[in-house]
CSV table of N, CA, C and O in Angstrom, one decimal:
chain,number,residue,atom,x,y,z
A,1263,UNK,N,3.6,3.4,17.8
A,1263,UNK,CA,4.3,2.3,17.1
A,1263,UNK,C,3.4,1.1,16.8
A,1263,UNK,O,2.4,1.0,17.4
A,1264,UNK,N,3.8,0.3,15.9
A,1264,UNK,CA,3.0,-0.8,15.5
A,1264,UNK,C,3.3,-2.0,16.4
A,1264,UNK,O,4.5,-2.3,16.7
A,1265,UNK,N,2.3,-2.6,16.9
A,1265,UNK,CA,2.4,-3.8,17.7
A,1265,UNK,C,2.7,-5.0,16.8
A,1265,UNK,O,1.9,-5.4,16.0
A,1266,UNK,N,3.9,-5.5,17.0
A,1266,UNK,CA,4.4,-6.6,16.2
A,1266,UNK,C,3.5,-7.9,16.3
A,1266,UNK,O,3.4,-8.7,15.4
A,1267,UNK,N,2.8,-8.0,17.4
A,1267,UNK,CA,1.9,-9.1,17.6
A,1267,UNK,C,0.7,-9.1,16.7
A,1267,UNK,O,0.1,-10.1,16.4
A,1268,UNK,N,0.4,-7.9,16.2
A,1268,UNK,CA,-0.7,-7.7,15.3
A,1268,UNK,C,-0.4,-7.9,13.8
A,1268,UNK,O,-1.3,-8.0,13.0
A,1269,UNK,N,0.9,-8.0,13.5
A,1269,UNK,CA,1.3,-8.2,12.1
A,1269,UNK,C,1.2,-9.7,11.8
A,1269,UNK,O,1.9,-10.5,12.5
A,1270,UNK,N,0.4,-10.0,10.8
A,1270,UNK,CA,0.2,-11.4,10.5
A,1270,UNK,C,1.3,-12.0,9.6
A,1270,UNK,O,1.4,-13.2,9.5
A,1271,UNK,N,2.0,-11.2,8.9
A,1271,UNK,CA,3.1,-11.7,8.1
A,1271,UNK,C,3.6,-10.6,7.2
A,1271,UNK,O,3.0,-9.6,7.1
A,1272,UNK,N,4.7,-10.8,6.6
A,1272,UNK,CA,5.3,-9.9,5.7
A,1272,UNK,C,5.8,-10.6,4.5
A,1272,UNK,O,5.9,-11.9,4.5
A,1273,UNK,N,6.0,-9.9,3.4
A,1273,UNK,CA,6.5,-10.6,2.2
A,1273,UNK,C,7.4,-9.6,1.4
A,1273,UNK,O,7.2,-8.4,1.6
A,1274,UNK,N,8.3,-10.1,0.7
A,1274,UNK,CA,9.2,-9.2,-0.1
A,1274,UNK,C,9.0,-9.7,-1.6
A,1274,UNK,O,9.4,-10.7,-2.0
A,1275,UNK,N,8.3,-8.9,-2.3
A,1275,UNK,CA,8.0,-9.1,-3.7
A,1275,UNK,C,8.8,-8.2,-4.6
A,1275,UNK,O,8.2,-7.5,-5.4
A,1276,UNK,N,10.1,-8.1,-4.3
A,1276,UNK,CA,10.9,-7.1,-5.1
A,1276,UNK,C,10.8,-7.5,-6.6
A,1276,UNK,O,11.0,-8.6,-6.9
A,1277,UNK,N,10.6,-6.5,-7.4
A,1277,UNK,CA,10.6,-6.7,-8.8
A,1277,UNK,C,10.7,-5.3,-9.5
A,1277,UNK,O,10.7,-4.3,-8.9
A,1278,UNK,N,10.9,-5.4,-10.8
A,1278,UNK,CA,11.0,-4.1,-11.6
A,1278,UNK,C,9.7,-3.4,-11.6
A,1278,UNK,O,8.7,-3.9,-11.1
A,1279,UNK,N,9.7,-2.3,-12.2
A,1279,UNK,CA,8.4,-1.5,-12.3
A,1279,UNK,C,7.4,-2.4,-13.1
A,1279,UNK,O,7.8,-2.9,-14.2
A,1280,UNK,N,6.2,-2.5,-12.6
A,1280,UNK,CA,5.2,-3.4,-13.3
A,1280,UNK,C,4.8,-2.7,-14.7
A,1280,UNK,O,4.8,-1.5,-14.8
A,1281,UNK,N,4.5,-3.5,-15.6
A,1281,UNK,CA,4.0,-3.0,-16.9
A,1281,UNK,C,2.6,-2.7,-16.8
A,1281,UNK,O,1.8,-3.2,-16.0
A,1282,UNK,N,2.2,-1.7,-17.6
A,1282,UNK,CA,0.7,-1.4,-17.7
A,1282,UNK,C,0.0,-2.4,-18.6
A,1282,UNK,O,-0.4,-2.0,-19.7
A,1283,UNK,N,-0.1,-3.6,-18.1
A,1283,UNK,CA,-0.9,-4.6,-18.9
A,1283,UNK,C,-2.3,-4.5,-18.3
A,1283,UNK,O,-2.6,-4.0,-17.3
A,1284,UNK,N,-3.2,-5.1,-19.1
A,1284,UNK,CA,-4.6,-5.2,-18.6
A,1284,UNK,C,-4.7,-5.9,-17.3
A,1284,UNK,O,-5.5,-5.5,-16.4
A,1285,UNK,N,-3.9,-7.0,-17.1
A,1285,UNK,CA,-4.0,-7.7,-15.8
A,1285,UNK,C,-3.4,-6.9,-14.7
A,1285,UNK,O,-4.0,-6.9,-13.6
A,1286,UNK,N,-2.4,-6.2,-14.9
A,1286,UNK,CA,-1.8,-5.3,-13.8
A,1286,UNK,C,-2.7,-4.2,-13.4
A,1286,UNK,O,-2.9,-3.9,-12.2
A,1287,UNK,N,-3.4,-3.6,-14.4
A,1287,UNK,CA,-4.3,-2.5,-14.1
A,1287,UNK,C,-5.5,-3.1,-13.4
A,1287,UNK,O,-6.0,-2.5,-12.4
A,1288,UNK,N,-6.0,-4.2,-13.8
A,1288,UNK,CA,-7.1,-4.9,-13.1
A,1288,UNK,C,-6.8,-5.2,-11.7
A,1288,UNK,O,-7.6,-5.0,-10.8
A,1289,UNK,N,-5.6,-5.7,-11.4
A,1289,UNK,CA,-5.2,-6.0,-10.1
A,1289,UNK,C,-5.1,-4.7,-9.2
A,1289,UNK,O,-5.6,-4.7,-8.1
A,1290,UNK,N,-4.6,-3.7,-9.8
A,1290,UNK,CA,-4.5,-2.4,-9.0
A,1290,UNK,C,-5.9,-1.9,-8.7
A,1290,UNK,O,-6.2,-1.5,-7.6
A,1291,UNK,N,-6.8,-1.9,-9.7
A,1291,UNK,CA,-8.2,-1.4,-9.4
A,1291,UNK,C,-9.0,-2.3,-8.5
A,1291,UNK,O,-9.8,-1.8,-7.8
A,1292,UNK,N,-8.7,-3.6,-8.5
A,1292,UNK,CA,-9.4,-4.6,-7.7
A,1292,UNK,C,-9.0,-4.5,-6.3
A,1292,UNK,O,-9.7,-5.0,-5.4
A,1293,UNK,N,-7.8,-3.9,-6.0
A,1293,UNK,CA,-7.3,-3.9,-4.6
A,1293,UNK,C,-8.3,-3.3,-3.7
A,1293,UNK,O,-8.4,-3.7,-2.5
A,1294,UNK,N,-9.0,-2.3,-4.1
A,1294,UNK,CA,-10.0,-1.6,-3.2
A,1294,UNK,C,-11.0,-2.5,-2.7
A,1294,UNK,O,-11.7,-2.2,-1.7
A,1295,UNK,N,-11.2,-3.7,-3.4
A,1295,UNK,CA,-12.2,-4.6,-2.9
A,1295,UNK,C,-11.8,-5.5,-1.7
A,1295,UNK,O,-12.6,-6.0,-1.0
A,1296,UNK,N,-10.4,-5.6,-1.6
A,1296,UNK,CA,-9.9,-6.4,-0.5
A,1296,UNK,C,-9.0,-5.7,0.5
A,1296,UNK,O,-8.7,-6.2,1.5
A,1297,UNK,N,-8.6,-4.4,0.2
A,1297,UNK,CA,-7.7,-3.7,1.0
A,1297,UNK,C,-8.3,-3.5,2.4
A,1297,UNK,O,-9.5,-3.0,2.6
A,1298,UNK,N,-7.6,-4.0,3.5
A,1298,UNK,CA,-8.1,-3.9,4.8
A,1298,UNK,C,-9.0,-5.0,5.3
A,1298,UNK,O,-9.3,-5.0,6.5
A,1299,UNK,N,-9.4,-5.8,4.4
A,1299,UNK,CA,-10.3,-6.9,4.9
A,1299,UNK,C,-9.5,-7.9,5.8
A,1299,UNK,O,-8.4,-8.3,5.5
A,1300,UNK,N,-10.1,-8.2,6.9
A,1300,UNK,CA,-9.5,-9.1,7.9
A,1300,UNK,C,-8.2,-8.6,8.3
A,1300,UNK,O,-7.3,-9.4,8.7
A,1301,UNK,N,-8.0,-7.3,8.3
A,1301,UNK,CA,-6.7,-6.7,8.8
A,1301,UNK,C,-5.6,-6.8,7.8
A,1301,UNK,O,-4.4,-6.6,8.3
A,1302,UNK,N,-5.8,-7.2,6.6
A,1302,UNK,CA,-4.7,-7.4,5.6
A,1302,UNK,C,-4.6,-6.2,4.7
A,1302,UNK,O,-5.7,-5.8,4.1
A,1303,UNK,N,-3.5,-5.6,4.6
A,1303,UNK,CA,-3.3,-4.4,3.8
A,1303,UNK,C,-2.1,-4.6,2.8
A,1303,UNK,O,-1.2,-5.3,3.2
A,1304,UNK,N,-2.1,-4.0,1.7
A,1304,UNK,CA,-1.1,-4.1,0.7
A,1304,UNK,C,-0.5,-2.8,0.4
A,1304,UNK,O,-1.3,-1.8,0.2
A,1305,UNK,N,0.8,-2.7,0.2
A,1305,UNK,CA,1.4,-1.5,-0.2
A,1305,UNK,C,2.6,-1.9,-1.1
A,1305,UNK,O,3.3,-2.8,-0.7
A,1306,UNK,N,2.8,-1.2,-2.2
A,1306,UNK,CA,3.9,-1.5,-3.1
A,1306,UNK,C,3.7,-0.6,-4.3
A,1306,UNK,O,2.8,0.2,-4.4
A,1307,UNK,N,4.6,-0.7,-5.2
A,1307,UNK,CA,4.5,0.1,-6.5
A,1307,UNK,C,3.3,-0.3,-7.3
A,1307,UNK,O,2.8,0.5,-8.0
A,1308,UNK,N,2.9,-1.6,-7.2
A,1308,UNK,CA,1.8,-2.0,-8.1
A,1308,UNK,C,0.4,-1.5,-7.5
A,1308,UNK,O,-0.6,-1.7,-8.2
A,1309,UNK,N,0.4,-1.0,-6.3
A,1309,UNK,CA,-0.9,-0.6,-5.7
A,1309,UNK,C,-1.3,0.8,-6.0
A,1309,UNK,O,-2.4,1.2,-5.6
A,1310,UNK,N,-0.5,1.5,-6.7
A,1310,UNK,CA,-0.8,2.9,-7.0
A,1310,UNK,C,-0.9,3.2,-8.5
A,1310,UNK,O,-0.2,2.4,-9.3
A,1311,UNK,N,-1.6,4.2,-8.9
A,1311,UNK,CA,-1.8,4.4,-10.4
A,1311,UNK,C,-0.5,4.8,-11.1
A,1311,UNK,O,-0.3,4.4,-12.2
A,1312,UNK,N,0.4,5.4,-10.4
A,1312,UNK,CA,1.7,5.8,-11.1
A,1312,UNK,C,2.8,4.8,-11.0
A,1312,UNK,O,3.7,4.9,-11.7
A,1313,UNK,N,2.7,3.9,-10.0
A,1313,UNK,CA,3.7,2.9,-9.6
A,1313,UNK,C,5.1,3.5,-9.7
A,1313,UNK,O,6.0,2.8,-10.1
A,1314,UNK,N,5.3,4.7,-9.2
A,1314,UNK,CA,6.7,5.2,-9.1
A,1314,UNK,C,7.1,5.2,-7.7
A,1314,UNK,O,6.3,4.9,-6.8
A,1315,UNK,N,8.3,5.6,-7.4
A,1315,UNK,CA,8.9,5.5,-6.0
A,1315,UNK,C,8.1,6.3,-5.0
A,1315,UNK,O,7.9,5.9,-3.9
A,1316,UNK,N,7.8,7.5,-5.4
A,1316,UNK,CA,7.1,8.4,-4.4
A,1316,UNK,C,5.7,7.9,-4.1
A,1316,UNK,O,5.2,7.9,-3.0
A,1317,UNK,N,5.0,7.3,-5.1
A,1317,UNK,CA,3.7,6.7,-4.8
A,1317,UNK,C,3.8,5.5,-4.0
A,1317,UNK,O,2.9,5.2,-3.2
A,1318,UNK,N,4.9,4.7,-4.2
A,1318,UNK,CA,5.1,3.5,-3.4
A,1318,UNK,C,5.3,3.9,-1.9
A,1318,UNK,O,4.8,3.3,-1.0
A,1319,UNK,N,6.1,5.0,-1.7
A,1319,UNK,CA,6.3,5.5,-0.3
A,1319,UNK,C,5.0,6.0,0.3
A,1319,UNK,O,4.7,5.6,1.4
A,1320,UNK,N,4.2,6.7,-0.5
A,1320,UNK,CA,2.9,7.1,0.0
A,1320,UNK,C,2.0,6.0,0.3
A,1320,UNK,O,1.3,6.0,1.3
A,1321,UNK,N,2.0,4.9,-0.5
A,1321,UNK,CA,1.1,3.8,-0.2
A,1321,UNK,C,1.6,3.1,1.2
A,1321,UNK,O,0.7,2.7,1.9
A,1322,UNK,N,2.8,3.2,1.5
A,1322,UNK,CA,3.3,2.7,2.7
A,1322,UNK,C,2.8,3.5,3.9
A,1322,UNK,O,2.4,3.0,4.9
A,1323,UNK,N,2.9,4.8,3.7
A,1323,UNK,CA,2.3,5.7,4.8
A,1323,UNK,C,0.9,5.5,5.0
A,1323,UNK,O,0.4,5.5,6.1
A,1324,UNK,N,0.1,5.3,3.9
A,1324,UNK,CA,-1.4,5.1,4.1
A,1324,UNK,C,-1.7,3.8,4.8
A,1324,UNK,O,-2.5,3.8,5.7
A,1325,UNK,N,-1.0,2.8,4.4
A,1325,UNK,CA,-1.2,1.5,5.1
A,1325,UNK,C,-0.7,1.5,6.6
A,1325,UNK,O,-1.4,1.0,7.4
A,1326,UNK,N,0.4,2.2,6.8
A,1326,UNK,CA,0.8,2.3,8.2
A,1326,UNK,C,-0.2,3.1,9.0
A,1326,UNK,O,-0.5,2.7,10.2
A,1327,UNK,N,-0.8,4.1,8.4
A,1327,UNK,CA,-1.8,4.9,9.1
A,1327,UNK,C,-3.0,4.0,9.4
A,1327,UNK,O,-3.6,4.1,10.5
A,1328,UNK,N,-3.4,3.2,8.4
A,1328,UNK,CA,-4.6,2.3,8.6
A,1328,UNK,C,-4.3,1.3,9.7
A,1328,UNK,O,-5.3,0.9,10.3
A,1329,UNK,N,-3.1,1.0,9.9
A,1329,UNK,CA,-2.7,0.0,11.0
A,1329,UNK,C,-2.5,0.7,12.3
A,1329,UNK,O,-2.2,0.1,13.3
A,1330,UNK,N,-2.7,2.0,12.4
A,1330,UNK,CA,-2.6,2.7,13.6
A,1330,UNK,C,-1.4,3.7,13.8
A,1330,UNK,O,-1.3,4.3,14.8
A,1331,UNK,N,-0.5,3.7,12.9
A,1331,UNK,CA,0.7,4.6,13.0
A,1331,UNK,C,0.3,6.0,12.6
A,1331,UNK,O,-0.7,6.2,11.9
A,1332,UNK,N,1.0,6.9,13.2
A,1332,UNK,CA,0.8,8.3,12.8
A,1332,UNK,C,1.6,8.7,11.6
A,1332,UNK,O,2.6,8.2,11.3
A,1333,UNK,N,1.0,9.6,10.8
A,1333,UNK,CA,1.7,10.1,9.7
A,1333,UNK,C,3.0,10.8,10.1
A,1333,UNK,O,3.0,11.5,11.1
A,1334,UNK,N,4.1,10.7,9.4
A,1334,UNK,CA,5.3,11.4,9.8
A,1334,UNK,C,5.3,12.9,9.6
A,1334,UNK,O,6.2,13.6,10.1
A,1335,UNK,N,4.3,13.4,8.9
A,1335,UNK,CA,4.2,14.8,8.7
A,1335,UNK,C,2.8,15.3,9.1
A,1335,UNK,O,1.9,15.4,8.4
A,1336,UNK,N,2.6,15.4,10.4
A,1336,UNK,CA,1.3,15.7,11.0
A,1336,UNK,C,0.6,17.0,10.4
A,1336,UNK,O,-0.6,17.0,10.3
A,1337,UNK,N,1.4,18.0,10.0
A,1337,UNK,CA,0.7,19.2,9.5
A,1337,UNK,C,0.1,18.9,8.1
A,1337,UNK,O,-0.7,19.7,7.6
A,1338,UNK,N,0.4,17.8,7.5
A,1338,UNK,CA,-0.1,17.5,6.2
A,1338,UNK,C,-0.9,16.2,6.2
A,1338,UNK,O,-1.1,15.5,5.2
A,1339,UNK,N,-1.4,15.8,7.3
A,1339,UNK,CA,-2.2,14.5,7.5
A,1339,UNK,C,-3.4,14.5,6.6
A,1339,UNK,O,-4.1,15.5,6.4
A,1340,UNK,N,-3.6,13.3,6.0
A,1340,UNK,CA,-4.8,13.1,5.1
A,1340,UNK,C,-6.1,13.2,6.0
A,1340,UNK,O,-6.1,12.9,7.1
A,1341,UNK,N,-7.1,13.7,5.4
A,1341,UNK,CA,-8.4,13.8,6.1
A,1341,UNK,C,-9.4,12.8,5.5
A,1341,UNK,O,-9.5,12.6,4.4
């Protein structure tokens, strides 16, 4: 389980599907430069190339795993 004392903060940036503008694509591609720095991780529809619901869920699994949680489907764990 995730230790709540290690969570620095949360945010709710609920919004519609992001548009494929140059700025949004640049933000998505730039994420790899800051993802995990100082223990800060981002997951949402804008963090994945398809920005659809299944990719949003997958980004949550990846971030949770990076924070120490186990994948919910151990037989298919990423390597």
